[in-house]
Amino acid sequence: MVDSKNIANELKTPVYFDEDTNLDVLKESIAVIGYGNQGRAQGLNLKDSGLKVIIGNRRDDYWDLAEADGFQVFETKVAVEKAKVILILIPDELQPSIFEEHIKPALTKDKVLCFASGYNITFETITVPNDIDTVLVAPRMIGRGVRESYLKGKGFYSFIGVHNDASGSAKEIALAIAKGIGSTKPGGAVLEVTFRQEAELDLFNEQCFGPAFGQVLTCAVDVAIEAGYPPEIVLLELYMSGEFAYTAEMIAKMGTLKQLELHSPTSQYGSMSRGMRYASPELREAMQTSLKEIQDGSFAKLRSLPQNLD
Ligand code: NDP
């Protein structure tokens, strides 16, 4: 069996497990602002962890859903006033205006702000007063997975970070939130990063790995269909059967090379002998260009222009 604790000790990034976390620092009320993908999952998990949770939202379907799930729901500003810890779980592009109008006016020194993405702090589209504890708890998992894992008693990975530590206990609070949402249950862990690392790598994944992979998939589909194979069997062979998703899961569990053992000798020989044909300096350069635009803030600047908000 893999000894996660020993491996964690070898890494550059601090890693925390369940025994490093304590819910006692979260005795007071938590306001979850937004009841969408992450808001609903994290809110329910925190409540099921025995914590006091209220929801902040506009009056609409999300409000009704939160009430139907058994929460007290308030207008965002009121929820911020009532709570000690505020989880900001609305879309990143909406956060700056909602923060200015509904959150900032209700902030007092004793409160803690928690983001699930480092974007707005990193690219300075939100500026938080220095005397407010500001932390990051960013699950590496979609909201549905956050809830489903919790219900199965399984953990998942999260990044935590500290931007402002006014109280001296910001990190303990971030770790406690990570525990409360279920991240540190068995199989999960928490890695400490900076807001900038989280924001930039998240964008790198979305703008480089994801679309480059999409291009590879499209190219493979095109080449096979042009060669005369029926589209339905091409799609099934390449990804619709779920075999590819299973292989991706094995890559995560076993590593890229080790999982090769699960494939036939012909598959291994073919992949090893032909693989380098696709190593492309152009691909590397394109990724480096996109990463530079992320790091120097030019992507964030373009993103925040009004015509690019939709
Ligand atoms: P969602 O799009 O699911 O958020 C929906 C919530 O935002 C609803 O409660 C909605 O309520 C509220 N909202 C939407 N528009 C407005 C508006 N104009 N004014 C006020 N409230 C609004 O967001 P996610 O859960 O996907 O993302 C939340 C945070 O979590 C982000 O920081 C994201 O980066 C981060 N994150 C997301 C992950 C994911 O898998 N989705 C993974 C890890 C982190 P209503 O419309 O009723 O106002």
mmCIF file of C-alpha atoms and ligand atoms in Angstrom:
data_model
loop_
_atom_site.group_PDB
_atom_site.id
_atom_site.type_symbol
_atom_site.label_atom_id
_atom_site.label_comp_id
_atom_site.label_asym_id
_atom_site.label_seq_id
_atom_site.Cartn_x
_atom_site.Cartn_y
_atom_site.Cartn_z
ATOM 1 C CA MET A 1 0.000 0.000 0.000
ATOM 2 C CA VAL A 2 1.197 3.525 -0.819
ATOM 3 C CA ASP A 3 2.333 5.464 2.274
ATOM 4 C CA SER A 4 0.921 8.895 1.383
ATOM 5 C CA LYS A 5 2.414 10.580 4.460
ATOM 6 C CA ASN A 6 5.956 9.437 3.585
ATOM 7 C CA ILE A 7 5.597 10.525 -0.026
ATOM 8 C CA ALA A 8 4.194 13.885 1.124
ATOM 9 C CA ASN A 9 7.310 14.463 3.254
ATOM 10 C CA GLU A 10 9.461 14.272 0.105
ATOM 11 C CA LEU A 11 7.534 16.949 -1.795
ATOM 12 C CA LYS A 12 8.303 20.681 -2.074
ATOM 13 C CA THR A 13 4.648 21.571 -1.474
ATOM 14 C CA PRO A 14 3.276 21.219 2.081
ATOM 15 C CA VAL A 15 0.634 18.470 2.164
ATOM 16 C CA TYR A 16 -1.971 18.074 4.912
ATOM 17 C CA PHE A 17 -4.128 15.116 5.877
ATOM 18 C CA ASP A 18 -7.149 14.736 8.129
ATOM 19 C CA GLU A 19 -5.086 14.525 11.315
ATOM 20 C CA ASP A 20 -3.572 17.971 10.556
ATOM 21 C CA THR A 21 -6.992 19.624 10.564
ATOM 22 C CA ASN A 22 -9.451 20.640 13.273
ATOM 23 C CA LEU A 23 -13.047 21.833 12.930
ATOM 24 C CA ASP A 24 -12.966 23.656 16.297
ATOM 25 C CA VAL A 25 -11.876 26.919 14.603
ATOM 26 C CA LEU A 26 -15.177 26.901 12.662
ATOM 27 C CA LYS A 27 -17.591 27.078 15.589
ATOM 28 C CA GLU A 28 -19.229 30.291 14.372
ATOM 29 C CA SER A 29 -21.548 30.672 11.423
ATOM 30 C CA ILE A 30 -20.368 30.134 7.832
ATOM 31 C CA ALA A 31 -22.055 31.953 4.922
ATOM 32 C CA VAL A 32 -21.898 30.246 1.557
ATOM 33 C CA ILE A 33 -22.421 32.925 -1.082
ATOM 34 C CA GLY A 34 -23.837 31.328 -4.236
ATOM 35 C CA TYR A 35 -25.688 28.022 -4.411
ATOM 36 C CA GLY A 36 -24.499 26.640 -7.753
ATOM 37 C CA ASN A 37 -22.043 23.832 -8.514
ATOM 38 C CA GLN A 38 -19.633 24.409 -5.648
ATOM 39 C CA GLY A 39 -21.983 26.368 -3.354
ATOM 40 C CA ARG A 40 -24.546 23.609 -3.017
ATOM 41 C CA ALA A 41 -21.977 20.817 -2.665
ATOM 42 C CA GLN A 42 -19.796 22.652 -0.151
ATOM 43 C CA GLY A 43 -22.785 24.013 1.785
ATOM 44 C CA LEU A 44 -24.346 20.579 2.216
ATOM 45 C CA ASN A 45 -21.022 18.973 3.138
ATOM 46 C CA LEU A 46 -20.216 21.647 5.728
ATOM 47 C CA LYS A 47 -23.708 21.228 7.224
ATOM 48 C CA ASP A 48 -23.326 17.434 7.320
ATOM 49 C CA SER A 49 -19.962 17.959 9.055
ATOM 50 C CA GLY A 50 -21.926 19.559 11.905
ATOM 51 C CA LEU A 51 -21.128 23.197 11.121
ATOM 52 C CA LYS A 52 -23.503 26.175 11.192
ATOM 53 C CA VAL A 53 -24.130 27.152 7.572
ATOM 54 C CA ILE A 54 -26.323 29.838 6.033
ATOM 55 C CA ILE A 55 -26.656 30.696 2.339
ATOM 56 C CA GLY A 56 -26.398 34.121 0.677
ATOM 57 C CA ASN A 57 -28.022 34.531 -2.753
ATOM 58 C CA ARG A 58 -30.422 36.566 -4.856
ATOM 59 C CA ARG A 59 -34.113 35.654 -4.590
ATOM 60 C CA ASP A 60 -34.566 33.141 -7.384
ATOM 61 C CA ASP A 61 -34.472 29.408 -8.115
ATOM 62 C CA TYR A 62 -31.142 28.915 -6.329
ATOM 63 C CA TRP A 63 -32.636 30.549 -3.236
ATOM 64 C CA ASP A 64 -35.608 28.162 -3.375
ATOM 65 C CA LEU A 65 -33.321 25.164 -3.849
ATOM 66 C CA ALA A 66 -31.225 26.109 -0.818
ATOM 67 C CA GLU A 67 -34.369 26.479 1.279
ATOM 68 C CA ALA A 68 -35.664 23.129 0.017
ATOM 69 C CA ASP A 69 -32.304 21.646 1.121
ATOM 70 C CA GLY A 70 -33.014 22.916 4.634
ATOM 71 C CA PHE A 71 -30.884 26.081 4.748
ATOM 72 C CA GLN A 72 -31.743 29.536 6.001
ATOM 73 C CA VAL A 73 -31.166 31.835 3.016
ATOM 74 C CA PHE A 74 -30.504 35.581 3.123
ATOM 75 C CA GLU A 75 -29.693 38.338 0.673
ATOM 76 C CA THR A 76 -25.918 38.272 0.158
ATOM 77 C CA LYS A 77 -25.118 41.360 2.255
ATOM 78 C CA VAL A 78 -27.229 40.110 5.169
ATOM 79 C CA ALA A 79 -25.572 36.672 5.046
ATOM 80 C CA VAL A 80 -22.134 38.326 5.161
ATOM 81 C CA GLU A 81 -23.200 40.418 8.160
ATOM 82 C CA LYS A 82 -24.440 37.324 10.022
ATOM 83 C CA ALA A 83 -21.431 35.058 9.450
ATOM 84 C CA LYS A 84 -17.822 34.875 10.586
ATOM 85 C CA VAL A 85 -16.512 32.883 7.591
ATOM 86 C CA ILE A 86 -17.673 33.786 4.078
ATOM 87 C CA LEU A 87 -17.215 31.328 1.214
ATOM 88 C CA ILE A 88 -17.410 33.139 -2.125
ATOM 89 C CA LEU A 89 -18.874 30.563 -4.500
ATOM 90 C CA ILE A 90 -20.258 32.611 -7.365
ATOM 91 C CA PRO A 91 -18.694 32.664 -10.854
ATOM 92 C CA ASP A 92 -15.268 34.358 -10.959
ATOM 93 C CA GLU A 93 -16.290 36.956 -13.555
ATOM 94 C CA LEU A 94 -19.206 38.148 -11.370
ATOM 95 C CA GLN A 95 -17.280 38.267 -8.113
ATOM 96 C CA PRO A 96 -15.714 41.764 -8.450
ATOM 97 C CA SER A 97 -19.030 43.633 -8.814
ATOM 98 C CA ILE A 98 -20.870 41.500 -6.235
ATOM 99 C CA PHE A 99 -17.919 41.859 -3.852
ATOM 100 C CA GLU A 100 -17.946 45.672 -4.124
ATOM 101 C CA GLU A 101 -21.711 46.014 -3.820
ATOM 102 C CA HIS A 102 -22.791 43.285 -1.393
ATOM 103 C CA ILE A 103 -19.775 41.814 0.413
ATOM 104 C CA LYS A 104 -17.220 44.544 1.099
ATOM 105 C CA PRO A 105 -19.700 46.918 2.814
ATOM 106 C CA ALA A 106 -20.574 44.148 5.324
ATOM 107 C CA LEU A 107 -16.982 43.096 6.117
ATOM 108 C CA THR A 108 -15.600 43.656 9.584
ATOM 109 C CA LYS A 109 -12.149 42.830 10.945
ATOM 110 C CA ASP A 110 -13.109 39.559 12.613
ATOM 111 C CA LYS A 111 -14.383 37.964 9.378
ATOM 112 C CA VAL A 112 -12.660 35.457 7.111
ATOM 113 C CA LEU A 113 -13.048 35.453 3.334
ATOM 114 C CA CYS A 114 -12.596 32.184 1.528
ATOM 115 C CA PHE A 115 -12.290 31.878 -2.254
ATOM 116 C CA ALA A 116 -12.442 28.654 -4.295
ATOM 117 C CA SER A 117 -10.310 30.186 -7.032
ATOM 118 C CA GLY A 118 -7.251 32.430 -6.837
ATOM 119 C CA TYR A 119 -8.232 34.379 -9.973
ATOM 120 C CA ASN A 120 -9.609 37.680 -8.664
ATOM 121 C CA ILE A 121 -7.014 38.146 -5.939
ATOM 122 C CA THR A 122 -4.120 37.242 -8.254
ATOM 123 C CA PHE A 123 -5.183 39.539 -11.076
ATOM 124 C CA GLU A 124 -6.263 42.272 -8.619
ATOM 125 C CA THR A 125 -9.860 42.437 -9.810
ATOM 126 C CA ILE A 126 -10.758 42.172 -6.116
ATOM 127 C CA THR A 127 -8.778 43.953 -3.420
ATOM 128 C CA VAL A 128 -9.442 42.817 0.122
ATOM 129 C CA PRO A 129 -8.520 45.052 3.082
ATOM 130 C CA ASN A 130 -5.299 43.806 4.748
ATOM 131 C CA ASP A 131 -6.991 43.267 8.104
ATOM 132 C CA ILE A 132 -9.409 40.626 6.766
ATOM 133 C CA ASP A 133 -8.197 37.011 6.808
ATOM 134 C CA THR A 134 -8.336 35.850 3.192
ATOM 135 C CA VAL A 135 -7.855 32.218 2.275
ATOM 136 C CA LEU A 136 -8.232 29.833 -0.625
ATOM 137 C CA VAL A 137 -9.865 26.421 -0.490
ATOM 138 C CA ALA A 138 -10.050 25.180 -4.058
ATOM 139 C CA PRO A 139 -11.242 21.614 -4.622
ATOM 140 C CA ARG A 140 -9.653 19.910 -7.630
ATOM 141 C CA MET A 141 -13.053 18.391 -8.231
ATOM 142 C CA ILE A 142 -16.329 19.552 -9.775
ATOM 143 C CA GLY A 143 -19.152 20.367 -7.358
ATOM 144 C CA ARG A 144 -21.056 17.170 -8.036
ATOM 145 C CA GLY A 145 -17.928 15.148 -7.283
ATOM 146 C CA VAL A 146 -17.407 17.129 -4.062
ATOM 147 C CA ARG A 147 -20.861 16.081 -2.852
ATOM 148 C CA GLU A 148 -20.779 12.501 -4.170
ATOM 149 C CA SER A 149 -17.343 11.839 -2.677
ATOM 150 C CA TYR A 150 -18.514 13.158 0.690
ATOM 151 C CA LEU A 151 -21.571 10.902 0.674
ATOM 152 C CA LYS A 152 -19.355 7.902 -0.158
ATOM 153 C CA GLY A 153 -16.963 8.812 2.681
ATOM 154 C CA LYS A 154 -14.157 9.476 0.193
ATOM 155 C CA GLY A 155 -11.790 12.438 0.174
ATOM 156 C CA PHE A 156 -10.552 14.459 -2.797
ATOM 157 C CA TYR A 157 -7.629 16.786 -3.429
ATOM 158 C CA SER A 158 -7.862 20.496 -2.702
ATOM 159 C CA PHE A 159 -5.458 23.409 -2.857
ATOM 160 C CA ILE A 160 -5.433 25.767 0.094
ATOM 161 C CA GLY A 161 -3.645 29.097 0.357
ATOM 162 C CA VAL A 162 -3.379 32.201 2.491
ATOM 163 C CA HIS A 163 -3.454 35.724 1.052
ATOM 164 C CA ASN A 164 -4.014 37.716 4.282
ATOM 165 C CA ASP A 165 -3.311 36.295 7.712
ATOM 166 C CA ALA A 166 -4.582 39.083 9.965
ATOM 167 C CA SER A 167 -5.638 36.811 12.844
ATOM 168 C CA GLY A 168 -2.619 34.496 12.805
ATOM 169 C CA SER A 169 -4.918 31.504 12.297
ATOM 170 C CA ALA A 170 -5.859 31.873 8.626
ATOM 171 C CA LYS A 171 -4.166 28.603 7.631
ATOM 172 C CA GLU A 172 -5.903 26.628 10.392
ATOM 173 C CA ILE A 173 -9.219 28.045 9.196
ATOM 174 C CA ALA A 174 -8.486 27.101 5.563
ATOM 175 C CA LEU A 175 -7.560 23.572 6.682
ATOM 176 C CA ALA A 176 -10.745 23.341 8.743
ATOM 177 C CA ILE A 177 -12.874 24.412 5.749
ATOM 178 C CA ALA A 178 -11.103 21.775 3.635
ATOM 179 C CA LYS A 179 -11.933 19.182 6.295
ATOM 180 C CA GLY A 180 -15.538 20.412 6.573
ATOM 181 C CA ILE A 181 -16.156 20.041 2.829
ATOM 182 C CA GLY A 182 -14.764 16.496 3.027
ATOM 183 C CA SER A 183 -11.462 16.942 1.239
ATOM 184 C CA THR A 184 -9.394 15.222 3.944
ATOM 185 C CA LYS A 185 -11.519 12.075 4.164
ATOM 186 C CA PRO A 186 -9.635 8.876 3.185
ATOM 187 C CA GLY A 187 -8.078 9.124 -0.265
ATOM 188 C CA GLY A 188 -7.946 12.917 -0.210
ATOM 189 C CA ALA A 189 -5.394 15.502 0.884
ATOM 190 C CA VAL A 190 -4.771 19.225 0.894
ATOM 191 C CA LEU A 191 -1.776 20.901 -0.762
ATOM 192 C CA GLU A 192 -0.707 24.411 0.200
ATOM 193 C CA VAL A 193 -0.129 26.728 -2.747
ATOM 194 C CA THR A 194 -0.164 30.461 -3.415
ATOM 195 C CA PHE A 195 -3.245 32.134 -4.875
ATOM 196 C CA ARG A 196 -1.102 32.897 -7.954
ATOM 197 C CA GLN A 197 -0.045 29.286 -8.454
ATOM 198 C CA GLU A 198 -3.651 28.113 -8.257
ATOM 199 C CA ALA A 199 -4.971 30.797 -10.600
ATOM 200 C CA GLU A 200 -2.250 30.466 -13.219
ATOM 201 C CA LEU A 201 -2.199 26.666 -13.292
ATOM 202 C CA ASP A 202 -5.980 26.516 -13.475
ATOM 203 C CA LEU A 203 -5.895 28.823 -16.518
ATOM 204 C CA PHE A 204 -2.982 26.851 -17.982
ATOM 205 C CA ASN A 205 -5.055 23.690 -17.733
ATOM 206 C CA GLU A 206 -8.075 25.401 -19.330
ATOM 207 C CA GLN A 207 -6.151 27.183 -22.076
ATOM 208 C CA CYS A 208 -3.331 24.777 -22.892
ATOM 209 C CA PHE A 209 -3.828 21.180 -21.840
ATOM 210 C CA GLY A 210 -7.618 21.097 -22.403
ATOM 211 C CA PRO A 211 -7.803 22.686 -25.857
ATOM 212 C CA ALA A 212 -4.584 21.025 -27.093
ATOM 213 C CA PHE A 213 -6.060 17.702 -26.092
ATOM 214 C CA GLY A 214 -9.298 18.679 -27.883
ATOM 215 C CA GLN A 215 -7.293 19.360 -31.050
ATOM 216 C CA VAL A 216 -5.586 15.959 -30.820
ATOM 217 C CA LEU A 217 -8.935 14.234 -30.427
ATOM 218 C CA THR A 218 -10.485 16.140 -33.349
ATOM 219 C CA CYS A 219 -7.471 15.381 -35.511
ATOM 220 C CA ALA A 220 -7.640 11.650 -34.715
ATOM 221 C CA VAL A 221 -11.383 11.552 -35.468
ATOM 222 C CA ASP A 222 -10.833 13.382 -38.796
ATOM 223 C CA VAL A 223 -7.940 11.170 -39.893
ATOM 224 C CA ALA A 224 -9.847 7.959 -39.158
ATOM 225 C CA ILE A 225 -13.112 9.131 -40.791
ATOM 226 C CA GLU A 226 -11.252 10.433 -43.864
ATOM 227 C CA ALA A 227 -9.648 6.991 -44.131
ATOM 228 C CA GLY A 228 -13.138 5.528 -44.503
ATOM 229 C CA TYR A 229 -13.995 4.126 -41.064
ATOM 230 C CA PRO A 230 -17.651 4.685 -40.037
ATOM 231 C CA PRO A 231 -17.925 7.651 -37.642
ATOM 232 C CA GLU A 232 -19.796 5.617 -35.028
ATOM 233 C CA ILE A 233 -17.050 3.064 -34.622
ATOM 234 C CA VAL A 234 -14.358 5.756 -34.727
ATOM 235 C CA LEU A 235 -16.002 7.638 -31.841
ATOM 236 C CA LEU A 236 -16.610 4.428 -29.921
ATOM 237 C CA GLU A 237 -13.018 3.283 -30.399
ATOM 238 C CA LEU A 238 -11.516 6.647 -29.442
ATOM 239 C CA TYR A 239 -13.560 7.643 -26.403
ATOM 240 C CA MET A 240 -17.266 6.794 -26.310
ATOM 241 C CA SER A 241 -16.755 3.284 -24.923
ATOM 242 C CA GLY A 242 -15.322 4.766 -21.713
ATOM 243 C CA GLU A 243 -12.064 2.822 -22.170
ATOM 244 C CA PHE A 244 -10.142 6.047 -22.592
ATOM 245 C CA ALA A 245 -11.682 7.543 -19.440
ATOM 246 C CA TYR A 246 -10.698 4.389 -17.574
ATOM 247 C CA THR A 247 -7.122 4.681 -18.840
ATOM 248 C CA ALA A 248 -7.044 8.313 -17.670
ATOM 249 C CA GLU A 249 -8.129 7.114 -14.226
ATOM 250 C CA MET A 250 -5.330 4.529 -14.224
ATOM 251 C CA ILE A 251 -2.808 7.215 -15.259
ATOM 252 C CA ALA A 252 -3.898 9.207 -12.180
ATOM 253 C CA LYS A 253 -3.646 6.156 -9.907
ATOM 254 C CA MET A 254 -0.564 4.366 -11.291
ATOM 255 C CA GLY A 255 1.374 6.931 -13.331
ATOM 256 C CA THR A 256 1.806 7.329 -17.090
ATOM 257 C CA LEU A 257 4.394 4.577 -17.567
ATOM 258 C CA LYS A 258 3.257 2.042 -14.989
ATOM 259 C CA GLN A 259 -0.280 1.929 -16.412
ATOM 260 C CA LEU A 260 1.203 0.723 -19.716
ATOM 261 C CA GLU A 261 1.423 -2.695 -18.045
ATOM 262 C CA LEU A 262 -2.370 -2.858 -18.252
ATOM 263 C CA HIS A 263 -2.189 -2.816 -22.055
ATOM 264 C CA SER A 264 -1.224 -5.605 -24.438
ATOM 265 C CA PRO A 265 2.398 -5.994 -25.616
ATOM 266 C CA THR A 266 1.295 -4.942 -29.127
ATOM 267 C CA SER A 267 -0.291 -1.802 -27.685
ATOM 268 C CA GLN A 268 2.824 -1.034 -25.645
ATOM 269 C CA TYR A 269 5.185 -1.618 -28.590
ATOM 270 C CA GLY A 270 3.034 0.480 -30.947
ATOM 271 C CA SER A 271 2.723 3.350 -28.526
ATOM 272 C CA MET A 272 6.426 3.412 -27.607
ATOM 273 C CA SER A 273 7.714 3.017 -31.169
ATOM 274 C CA ARG A 274 5.382 5.616 -32.751
ATOM 275 C CA GLY A 275 4.899 8.052 -29.850
ATOM 276 C CA MET A 276 7.753 10.450 -30.638
ATOM 277 C CA ARG A 277 6.266 11.172 -34.091
ATOM 278 C CA TYR A 278 3.811 13.434 -32.362
ATOM 279 C CA ALA A 279 6.264 15.330 -30.151
ATOM 280 C CA SER A 280 5.925 18.816 -31.590
ATOM 281 C CA PRO A 281 8.075 21.885 -30.852
ATOM 282 C CA GLU A 282 5.174 24.019 -32.177
ATOM 283 C CA LEU A 283 2.875 22.619 -29.513
ATOM 284 C CA ARG A 284 5.385 23.451 -26.784
ATOM 285 C CA GLU A 285 5.834 26.997 -28.131
ATOM 286 C CA ALA A 286 2.078 27.564 -28.363
ATOM 287 C CA MET A 287 1.650 26.441 -24.748
ATOM 288 C CA GLN A 288 4.518 28.690 -23.648
ATOM 289 C CA THR A 289 2.877 31.658 -25.419
ATOM 290 C CA SER A 290 -0.474 31.000 -23.711
ATOM 291 C CA LEU A 291 1.216 30.559 -20.331
ATOM 292 C CA LYS A 292 3.097 33.843 -20.752
ATOM 293 C CA GLU A 293 -0.182 35.670 -21.491
ATOM 294 C CA ILE A 294 -1.594 34.183 -18.300
ATOM 295 C CA GLN A 295 1.454 35.064 -16.183
ATOM 296 C CA ASP A 296 1.892 38.646 -17.402
ATOM 297 C CA GLY A 297 -1.813 39.407 -16.824
ATOM 298 C CA SER A 298 -2.669 40.085 -20.473
ATOM 299 C CA PHE A 299 -5.285 37.316 -20.546
ATOM 300 C CA ALA A 300 -6.951 38.665 -17.380
ATOM 301 C CA LYS A 301 -6.900 42.216 -18.802
ATOM 302 C CA LEU A 302 -8.618 41.110 -22.029
ATOM 303 C CA ARG A 303 -11.062 38.921 -20.084
ATOM 304 C CA SER A 304 -12.231 41.837 -17.980
ATOM 305 C CA LEU A 305 -13.165 44.041 -20.957
ATOM 306 C CA PRO A 306 -16.980 44.423 -20.919
ATOM 307 C CA GLN A 307 -17.487 42.841 -24.367
ATOM 308 C CA ASN A 308 -15.644 39.685 -23.210
ATOM 309 C CA LEU A 309 -17.764 39.026 -20.143
ATOM 310 C CA ASP A 310 -20.326 36.703 -21.730
HETATM 311 P P1 NDP B 1 -21.815 28.586 -10.508
HETATM 312 O O1 NDP B 1 -21.907 29.138 -11.888
HETATM 313 O O2 NDP B 1 -22.373 27.221 -10.300
HETATM 314 O O3 NDP B 1 -22.510 29.623 -9.503
HETATM 315 C C1 NDP B 1 -23.851 29.793 -9.509
HETATM 316 C C2 NDP B 1 -24.230 30.642 -8.308
HETATM 317 O O4 NDP B 1 -23.802 31.979 -8.571
HETATM 318 C C3 NDP B 1 -25.714 30.653 -8.113
HETATM 319 O O5 NDP B 1 -26.014 30.659 -6.742
HETATM 320 C C4 NDP B 1 -26.110 31.955 -8.752
HETATM 321 O O6 NDP B 1 -27.240 32.471 -8.150
HETATM 322 C C5 NDP B 1 -24.930 32.833 -8.453
HETATM 323 N N1 NDP B 1 -24.946 33.892 -9.482
HETATM 324 C C6 NDP B 1 -24.867 33.750 -10.828
HETATM 325 N N2 NDP B 1 -24.987 34.937 -11.433
HETATM 326 C C7 NDP B 1 -25.146 35.843 -10.448
HETATM 327 C C8 NDP B 1 -25.299 37.238 -10.435
HETATM 328 N N3 NDP B 1 -25.292 37.957 -11.566
HETATM 329 N N4 NDP B 1 -25.420 37.832 -9.229
HETATM 330 C C9 NDP B 1 -25.380 37.114 -8.078
HETATM 331 N N5 NDP B 1 -25.230 35.792 -8.035
HETATM 332 C C10 NDP B 1 -25.116 35.175 -9.208
HETATM 333 O O7 NDP B 1 -20.317 28.702 -9.988
HETATM 334 P P2 NDP B 1 -19.303 27.538 -9.634
HETATM 335 O O8 NDP B 1 -19.803 26.798 -8.444
HETATM 336 O O9 NDP B 1 -18.935 26.785 -10.862
HETATM 337 O O10 NDP B 1 -18.020 28.397 -9.220
HETATM 338 C C11 NDP B 1 -17.963 29.064 -7.973
HETATM 339 C C12 NDP B 1 -16.497 29.248 -7.592
HETATM 340 O O11 NDP B 1 -15.903 27.958 -7.415
HETATM 341 C C13 NDP B 1 -15.672 29.967 -8.642
HETATM 342 O O12 NDP B 1 -14.715 30.746 -7.970
HETATM 343 C C14 NDP B 1 -14.978 28.820 -9.372
HETATM 344 O O13 NDP B 1 -13.761 29.212 -9.962
HETATM 345 C C15 NDP B 1 -14.720 27.862 -8.199
HETATM 346 N N6 NDP B 1 -14.540 26.480 -8.567
HETATM 347 C C16 NDP B 1 -15.439 25.870 -9.387
HETATM 348 C C17 NDP B 1 -15.272 24.529 -9.699
HETATM 349 C C18 NDP B 1 -16.303 23.826 -10.536
HETATM 350 O O14 NDP B 1 -16.137 22.631 -10.723
HETATM 351 N N7 NDP B 1 -17.339 24.458 -11.025
HETATM 352 C C19 NDP B 1 -14.124 23.740 -9.215
HETATM 353 C C20 NDP B 1 -13.297 24.452 -8.263
HETATM 354 C C21 NDP B 1 -13.492 25.777 -7.991
HETATM 355 P P3 NDP B 1 -28.248 33.451 -8.916
HETATM 356 O O15 NDP B 1 -28.096 33.274 -10.379
HETATM 357 O O16 NDP B 1 -29.530 33.013 -8.384
HETATM 358 O O17 NDP B 1 -27.871 34.786 -8.428
#
